[in-house]
XYZ file of C-alpha atoms in Angstrom:
471
model
C 0.000 0.000 0.000
C 1.293 3.463 -0.851
C 2.501 5.470 2.176
C 0.820 8.852 2.565
C 2.568 11.981 3.922
C 2.538 12.392 7.712
C 0.394 15.521 7.479
C -2.499 13.478 6.084
C -2.164 10.496 8.416
C -1.942 12.762 11.481
C -5.075 14.632 10.480
C -6.845 11.355 9.859
C -5.847 9.897 13.249
C -6.669 13.001 15.284
C -9.756 13.910 13.272
C -10.292 16.923 11.092
C -12.091 18.685 13.909
C -8.840 18.779 15.933
C -6.200 18.884 13.176
C -6.604 20.578 9.782
C -4.829 18.638 7.005
C -1.959 20.328 5.210
C -1.413 19.627 1.495
C 1.834 21.502 0.830
C 4.002 18.341 0.961
C 1.833 16.476 -1.548
C 2.876 15.932 -5.163
C -0.684 16.882 -5.969
C -0.740 19.988 -3.794
C -2.188 22.274 -6.475
C -5.116 19.975 -7.214
C -5.714 19.213 -3.526
C -5.750 22.920 -2.744
C -8.763 23.329 -5.045
C -10.825 20.880 -3.003
C -13.671 22.377 -1.000
C -16.449 21.142 1.213
C -16.575 18.984 4.332
C -13.032 18.726 5.809
C -13.267 14.935 6.250
C -14.372 14.474 2.615
C -11.640 16.865 1.482
C -9.038 14.823 3.364
C -10.180 11.577 1.717
C -10.224 13.201 -1.729
C -6.687 14.552 -1.234
C -5.500 11.091 -0.190
C -7.098 9.614 -3.333
C -5.401 12.195 -5.553
C -1.989 11.544 -4.016
C -2.391 7.759 -4.208
C -3.434 7.979 -7.845
C -0.393 10.094 -8.681
C 2.074 7.832 -6.919
C 0.518 4.758 -8.547
C 0.158 6.152 -12.078
C 2.872 8.837 -12.026
C 0.420 11.307 -13.503
C -0.077 14.751 -12.091
C -3.785 15.581 -11.940
C -4.898 18.736 -13.662
C -7.999 20.805 -13.396
C -10.228 20.532 -16.448
C -13.478 22.215 -17.215
C -16.458 19.942 -17.502
C -17.621 19.592 -21.108
C -20.912 21.040 -22.152
C -23.668 18.479 -21.725
C -24.988 16.589 -24.722
C -27.818 18.341 -26.572
C -31.342 17.185 -25.884
C -32.909 14.546 -28.119
C -36.688 14.884 -28.198
C -37.335 11.593 -29.957
C -39.203 8.927 -27.963
C -37.035 6.283 -26.283
C -36.734 2.935 -28.015
C -39.016 0.421 -26.278
C -37.202 -2.271 -24.282
C -38.624 -5.088 -26.415
C -37.440 -3.373 -29.596
C -33.974 -2.845 -28.110
C -33.696 -6.548 -27.285
C -34.907 -7.371 -30.789
C -32.159 -5.185 -32.241
C -29.530 -7.022 -30.193
C -30.808 -10.342 -31.525
C -30.898 -9.161 -35.140
C -27.380 -7.726 -34.891
C -26.046 -10.940 -33.380
C -27.041 -12.950 -36.477
C -26.616 -10.130 -39.040
C -30.270 -10.571 -39.956
C -31.483 -9.420 -43.391
C -34.340 -7.741 -41.512
C -32.003 -5.129 -40.016
C -32.598 -2.608 -42.797
C -36.352 -2.805 -42.276
C -35.911 -2.561 -38.495
C -33.895 0.653 -38.826
C -36.451 2.146 -41.226
C -39.318 1.494 -38.826
C -37.270 2.661 -35.810
C -36.172 5.954 -37.380
C -38.361 8.043 -35.056
C -36.851 6.569 -31.879
C -33.620 7.128 -29.954
C -31.731 4.549 -27.954
C -31.959 4.695 -24.177
C -28.809 6.135 -22.628
C -27.820 2.860 -20.967
C -27.241 1.123 -24.326
C -25.542 3.981 -26.181
C -22.027 2.683 -25.509
C -23.012 -0.864 -26.539
C -24.409 0.374 -29.851
C -21.355 2.515 -30.564
C -19.133 -0.480 -29.863
C -21.062 -2.552 -32.398
C -20.889 0.310 -34.907
C -17.088 0.232 -34.876
C -17.132 -3.233 -36.492
C -20.339 -3.012 -38.539
C -19.680 -0.668 -41.452
C -22.943 -1.654 -43.173
C -25.160 -0.387 -40.343
C -22.701 2.075 -38.788
C -24.462 5.290 -39.743
C -27.876 4.009 -38.689
C -26.552 2.787 -35.360
C -24.978 6.188 -34.680
C -28.209 7.903 -35.728
C -30.107 5.698 -33.269
C -27.834 6.796 -30.414
C -28.640 10.380 -31.349
C -27.087 13.478 -29.849
C -25.886 11.566 -26.767
C -24.118 9.006 -28.947
C -22.341 11.666 -30.988
C -21.348 13.421 -27.745
C -19.871 10.228 -26.330
C -18.119 9.256 -29.586
C -16.452 12.670 -29.817
C -14.719 11.979 -26.491
C -13.251 8.613 -27.423
C -10.452 8.769 -30.022
C -11.190 5.171 -31.026
C -14.727 6.197 -32.014
C -13.812 9.324 -33.952
C -14.464 7.462 -37.212
C -18.099 6.943 -36.243
C -18.918 10.629 -36.453
C -20.146 11.871 -39.826
C -17.501 14.099 -41.433
C -18.077 17.825 -41.640
C -18.184 18.573 -45.388
C -16.989 22.123 -44.685
C -13.816 20.916 -42.936
C -11.490 19.574 -45.640
C -8.668 18.513 -43.299
C -9.454 14.777 -43.786
C -9.121 15.266 -47.537
C -5.651 16.748 -47.231
C -4.231 14.719 -44.346
C -6.449 11.727 -43.635
C -5.946 8.059 -44.520
C -7.713 6.770 -47.679
C -10.825 5.525 -45.841
C -11.375 8.886 -44.120
C -10.716 10.787 -47.350
C -13.293 8.696 -49.144
C -15.870 9.180 -46.390
C -15.299 12.928 -46.314
C -15.640 13.069 -50.105
C -18.962 11.201 -49.858
C -20.152 13.712 -47.267
C -19.159 16.628 -49.483
C -20.820 14.978 -52.466
C -24.075 14.704 -50.525
C -23.769 18.314 -49.324
C -22.629 19.982 -52.556
C -22.123 17.710 -55.605
C -20.517 20.420 -57.752
C -18.032 21.315 -54.999
C -17.054 17.651 -54.679
C -16.364 17.464 -58.395
C -14.272 20.618 -58.283
C -12.309 19.251 -55.315
C -11.532 16.019 -57.140
C -10.587 17.857 -60.332
C -8.166 20.095 -58.426
C -6.300 17.106 -56.964
C -6.625 14.807 -59.973
C -2.905 14.451 -60.577
C -2.173 13.734 -56.914
C -4.402 10.636 -56.840
C -3.278 7.140 -57.739
C -5.129 5.392 -60.565
C -6.992 3.215 -58.058
C -8.002 6.265 -56.041
C -9.176 8.121 -59.151
C -11.320 5.167 -60.197
C -12.814 4.836 -56.713
C -13.568 8.537 -56.334
C -14.967 8.979 -59.842
C -17.350 6.094 -59.130
C -18.732 8.123 -56.206
C -19.955 10.738 -58.692
C -22.860 8.392 -59.447
C -24.589 9.993 -56.442
C -25.691 13.473 -57.445
C -24.561 12.990 -61.053
C -25.269 16.035 -63.180
C -23.986 18.438 -65.828
C -21.387 19.721 -63.353
C -19.604 16.363 -63.714
C -19.313 16.318 -67.491
C -15.952 18.066 -67.855
C -14.250 15.818 -65.309
C -15.723 12.673 -66.856
C -14.522 13.763 -70.295
C -11.091 14.239 -68.736
C -11.329 10.736 -67.298
C -11.888 9.334 -70.804
C -8.272 10.270 -71.551
C -6.883 8.772 -68.338
C -4.037 6.282 -68.608
C -5.877 3.836 -66.365
C -8.328 1.482 -68.018
C -10.337 1.315 -64.773
C -10.759 5.070 -64.654
C -11.898 5.146 -68.276
C -14.341 2.307 -67.602
C -15.972 4.209 -64.736
C -16.306 7.324 -66.881
C -17.859 5.281 -69.688
C -20.395 3.923 -67.215
C -21.396 7.380 -65.967
C -21.391 9.495 -69.126
C -24.316 7.659 -70.796
C -26.389 8.632 -67.751
C -26.148 12.255 -68.897
C -28.422 12.277 -71.971
C -27.749 15.955 -72.689
C -23.958 15.660 -72.618
C -21.535 16.013 -75.527
C -20.795 12.291 -75.134
C -24.494 11.489 -75.626
C -24.666 13.720 -78.685
C -21.666 11.964 -80.211
C -23.277 8.581 -79.676
C -26.602 9.777 -81.060
C -24.898 11.015 -84.212
C -23.170 7.650 -84.694
C -26.484 5.825 -84.377
C -28.013 8.106 -87.008
C -25.062 7.568 -89.356
C -24.768 3.819 -88.879
C -28.464 2.866 -88.828
C -30.043 4.604 -91.777
C -33.864 4.514 -91.865
C -35.769 5.683 -94.922
C -39.405 4.779 -94.607
C -39.535 0.991 -94.523
C -35.922 0.676 -95.695
C -33.178 0.195 -93.119
C -29.515 0.206 -94.080
C -26.494 -0.511 -91.925
C -23.418 1.652 -92.473
C -21.174 0.613 -89.584
C -17.501 1.312 -90.341
C -15.112 -1.613 -90.572
C -13.047 -0.082 -87.809
C -14.053 2.717 -85.426
C -12.108 5.953 -85.708
C -10.051 7.448 -82.877
C -12.994 9.422 -81.530
C -15.142 6.304 -81.323
C -12.348 4.349 -79.652
C -12.017 7.135 -77.067
C -15.741 6.863 -76.394
C -15.360 3.186 -75.548
C -16.399 1.613 -78.855
C -13.980 -1.258 -79.317
C -12.824 -2.741 -82.600
C -15.640 -5.330 -82.632
C -17.910 -6.843 -85.308
C -20.472 -4.459 -86.788
C -23.333 -5.842 -84.688
C -21.486 -5.407 -81.384
C -20.270 -1.977 -82.389
C -23.765 -0.763 -83.172
C -25.232 -2.308 -80.025
C -22.606 -0.538 -77.898
C -23.429 2.784 -79.556
C -27.185 2.275 -79.141
C -26.718 1.403 -75.462
C -24.756 4.610 -74.869
C -26.925 6.946 -76.978
C -29.782 8.967 -75.464
C -33.133 7.254 -75.979
C -34.494 10.503 -77.381
C -32.680 9.743 -80.647
C -35.388 7.190 -81.460
C -38.243 9.682 -81.345
C -37.708 10.501 -85.005
C -38.335 6.845 -85.878
C -41.064 5.977 -83.355
C -43.946 8.144 -84.567
C -46.684 8.198 -81.929
C -45.155 5.366 -79.898
C -42.135 5.134 -77.641
C -40.538 2.100 -79.265
C -39.769 2.301 -82.972
C -40.715 -0.631 -85.205
C -38.449 -1.340 -88.169
C -39.370 -3.364 -91.228
C -35.838 -4.488 -92.010
C -34.520 -6.717 -94.779
C -32.708 -10.012 -94.177
C -29.244 -8.470 -94.446
C -29.896 -5.984 -91.685
C -31.784 -8.539 -89.582
C -28.750 -10.823 -89.636
C -26.397 -8.077 -88.557
C -28.739 -6.557 -85.967
C -31.187 -9.025 -84.472
C -34.201 -7.827 -82.542
C -32.737 -9.437 -79.419
C -29.520 -7.435 -79.790
C -31.391 -4.173 -80.261
C -33.621 -4.957 -77.275
C -30.529 -5.652 -75.179
C -29.023 -2.320 -76.191
C -32.234 -0.432 -75.480
C -32.449 -2.154 -72.108
C -28.959 -1.031 -71.144
C -29.826 2.527 -72.184
C -33.054 2.399 -70.141
C -31.148 1.378 -67.015
C -28.500 4.043 -67.460
C -30.998 6.814 -68.152
C -33.678 5.587 -65.708
C -36.382 6.058 -68.328
C -39.628 4.649 -66.942
C -41.615 5.175 -70.144
C -39.179 3.088 -72.168
C -39.037 0.400 -69.493
C -42.839 0.192 -69.483
C -42.925 0.053 -73.298
C -40.457 -2.854 -73.352
C -42.541 -4.687 -70.743
C -45.763 -4.164 -72.692
C -44.151 -5.309 -75.920
C -42.363 -8.414 -74.633
C -44.371 -9.381 -71.555
C -41.189 -9.454 -69.482
C -37.894 -7.631 -69.057
C -34.626 -8.461 -67.375
C -34.040 -7.667 -63.699
C -32.206 -4.382 -64.295
C -34.888 -2.957 -66.605
C -37.630 -4.172 -64.244
C -36.239 -1.883 -61.547
C -37.016 1.105 -63.789
C -40.638 0.157 -64.577
C -43.006 2.452 -62.628
C -44.778 0.767 -59.707
C -48.290 1.286 -61.086
C -47.307 -0.314 -64.398
C -45.761 -3.289 -62.588
C -48.881 -3.780 -60.489
C -51.199 -3.617 -63.504
C -49.014 -6.109 -65.377
C -48.880 -8.586 -62.480
C -52.608 -8.316 -61.838
C -53.297 -9.155 -65.465
C -50.653 -11.889 -65.774
C -51.483 -15.575 -65.984
C -50.746 -17.742 -62.899
C -47.569 -18.983 -64.546
C -46.411 -15.567 -65.779
C -46.952 -13.962 -62.368
C -44.019 -15.990 -61.027
C -41.590 -13.738 -62.907
C -39.004 -13.270 -60.189
C -37.353 -10.337 -62.003
C -40.605 -8.363 -61.997
C -41.508 -9.394 -58.461
C -38.078 -8.383 -57.174
C -38.642 -4.923 -58.695
C -41.949 -4.456 -56.841
C -41.112 -2.729 -53.539
C -42.848 -3.430 -50.261
C -45.570 -3.411 -49.243
C -47.238 -5.619 -51.825
C -51.004 -5.248 -52.191
C -52.799 -8.242 -50.700
C -54.408 -9.304 -53.994
C -51.043 -9.476 -55.759
C -49.407 -11.325 -52.850
C -52.240 -13.869 -52.713
C -52.065 -14.388 -56.468
C -48.331 -15.080 -56.242
C -48.787 -17.446 -53.299
C -51.544 -19.360 -55.094
C -49.403 -19.695 -58.201
C -46.486 -20.975 -56.118
C -48.671 -23.612 -54.530
C -50.534 -24.759 -57.634
C -48.071 -24.391 -60.522
C -45.063 -26.571 -61.263
C -41.902 -24.527 -61.199
C -38.279 -24.892 -60.194
C -37.109 -24.997 -56.601
C -35.019 -21.901 -57.270
C -38.061 -19.882 -58.312
C -40.029 -21.167 -55.318
C -37.204 -20.204 -52.962
C -36.612 -16.762 -54.479
C -40.290 -15.816 -54.720
C -41.047 -17.057 -51.209
C -38.176 -14.935 -49.911
C -39.757 -11.911 -51.605
C -43.172 -12.775 -50.152
C -41.693 -13.105 -46.673
C -40.125 -9.638 -46.859
C -42.809 -7.746 -48.791
C -46.231 -9.363 -48.381
C -48.893 -8.086 -45.949
C -48.520 -9.579 -42.472
C -51.893 -11.315 -42.619
C -50.514 -13.711 -45.243
C -48.446 -15.469 -42.567
C -51.315 -17.851 -41.778
C -51.773 -18.690 -45.465
C -48.049 -19.417 -45.820
C -48.130 -21.666 -42.746
C -51.199 -23.437 -44.100
C -49.459 -23.998 -47.447
C -46.540 -25.555 -45.580
C -48.878 -27.958 -43.807
C -50.550 -29.013 -47.057
C -47.472 -29.995 -49.084
C -45.882 -33.421 -49.061
C -42.573 -32.086 -50.401
C -40.282 -31.687 -47.389
C -38.101 -29.162 -49.182
C -41.035 -26.933 -50.074
C -42.554 -27.449 -46.619
C -39.412 -25.941 -45.119
C -39.445 -23.014 -47.566
C -43.114 -22.170 -46.898
C -42.681 -22.538 -43.129
C -39.554 -20.384 -43.111
C -41.344 -17.662 -45.107
C -44.258 -17.770 -42.638
C -41.846 -17.396 -39.711
C -40.115 -14.422 -41.342
C -43.420 -12.704 -42.058
C -44.531 -13.268 -38.458
C -41.240 -11.858 -37.180
C -41.645 -8.770 -39.348
C -45.116 -8.261 -37.909
C -43.679 -8.509 -34.397
C -40.967 -5.965 -35.236
C -43.556 -3.468 -36.434
C -45.695 -4.044 -33.338
C -42.721 -3.502 -31.017
C -41.968 -0.215 -32.749
C -45.533 1.021 -33.045
């Protein structure tokens, strides 16, 4: 045990009423001299200060108390919901995203703030939502722990991480600036373009997908001339998403020159080898069909208005020579890629009406009301189109969900389709379908399908419970 100075032990033995303690001989005299209050309590506090110093060899200093954390007026997360969150986090449940969406109006109770921040340090996927759940108190606590500094959202107006931070912090700050002021983020990247490695340029240019606009065109054109193939590839992915750009106009002009339409006569005039300008725009030295498809996929869809008349999709009466070089499937593929890049709902709906189905990427662009009308009118077999169903966000209307469930139960289809569609039902169907799913499980003799139906029923029931706990 550490020996205390005689002045303290004497005062303790005689009592502070008979002997006032003296602190001058203490290593911690300055701090002890600031102590006030009951003499006996002051004596014990001074002894604790001196013992701490001798043990840790650290001189105590007087610090001002920090300002308290700001108030958070959101209601406190119910205990049952907090326990549910712990369970979902423990198994990395796919229901976590839905839980956070439903819980957005709540804040965590103060006693679990540290636990949630600890989880956030290792869970990058849900980090921001966990910090948001801890609210003002969580940000206050994180700011006082150097190990948790990375949990705090960067200040887009403080560019010190960009100039001096490690790559991960630089990227996160750039994302914050991009969300705050997209044009300023582009200007910042352009100003430091030469200081970035090729990998960093490719990674940062890819972040321009969020908030993409005309302010990005000059930098993306610059990226087309980059030495790095990866940087050029990212630019070629983003530029077609700007239908009013110079890149789009160049592609539109190529389509007009290479696919000549005169009434019912269609002629192909694709060059044997693309010129330097076309090569710069990402058109490789490929066969004529592939070259034209690449140009169509990158051209603005508005170029087809002059051929479409009163419809969205043009219809060509082509001769055998052209049909061989440019099949309908190839043109549909190219249009589909353009639809996805340009997020054109009218074109996506037109392709769905024409063909009765579209691939998964195009399905994501079809407007919700068009998807619902299509599924409601589809045959029992056609309604099990997992690409279209995956594009229909939650919540599904009950009539559509019941139609899908009935088709699953009554129509022969592959186990993969059953599994994928049941997963969608479990995560998007109305809660009252849980009993129907459980009943379907009890009625099948196929053990594999029994498990799939029962699992979907359990997931739907759990989702209902989550919503009730957060109501």
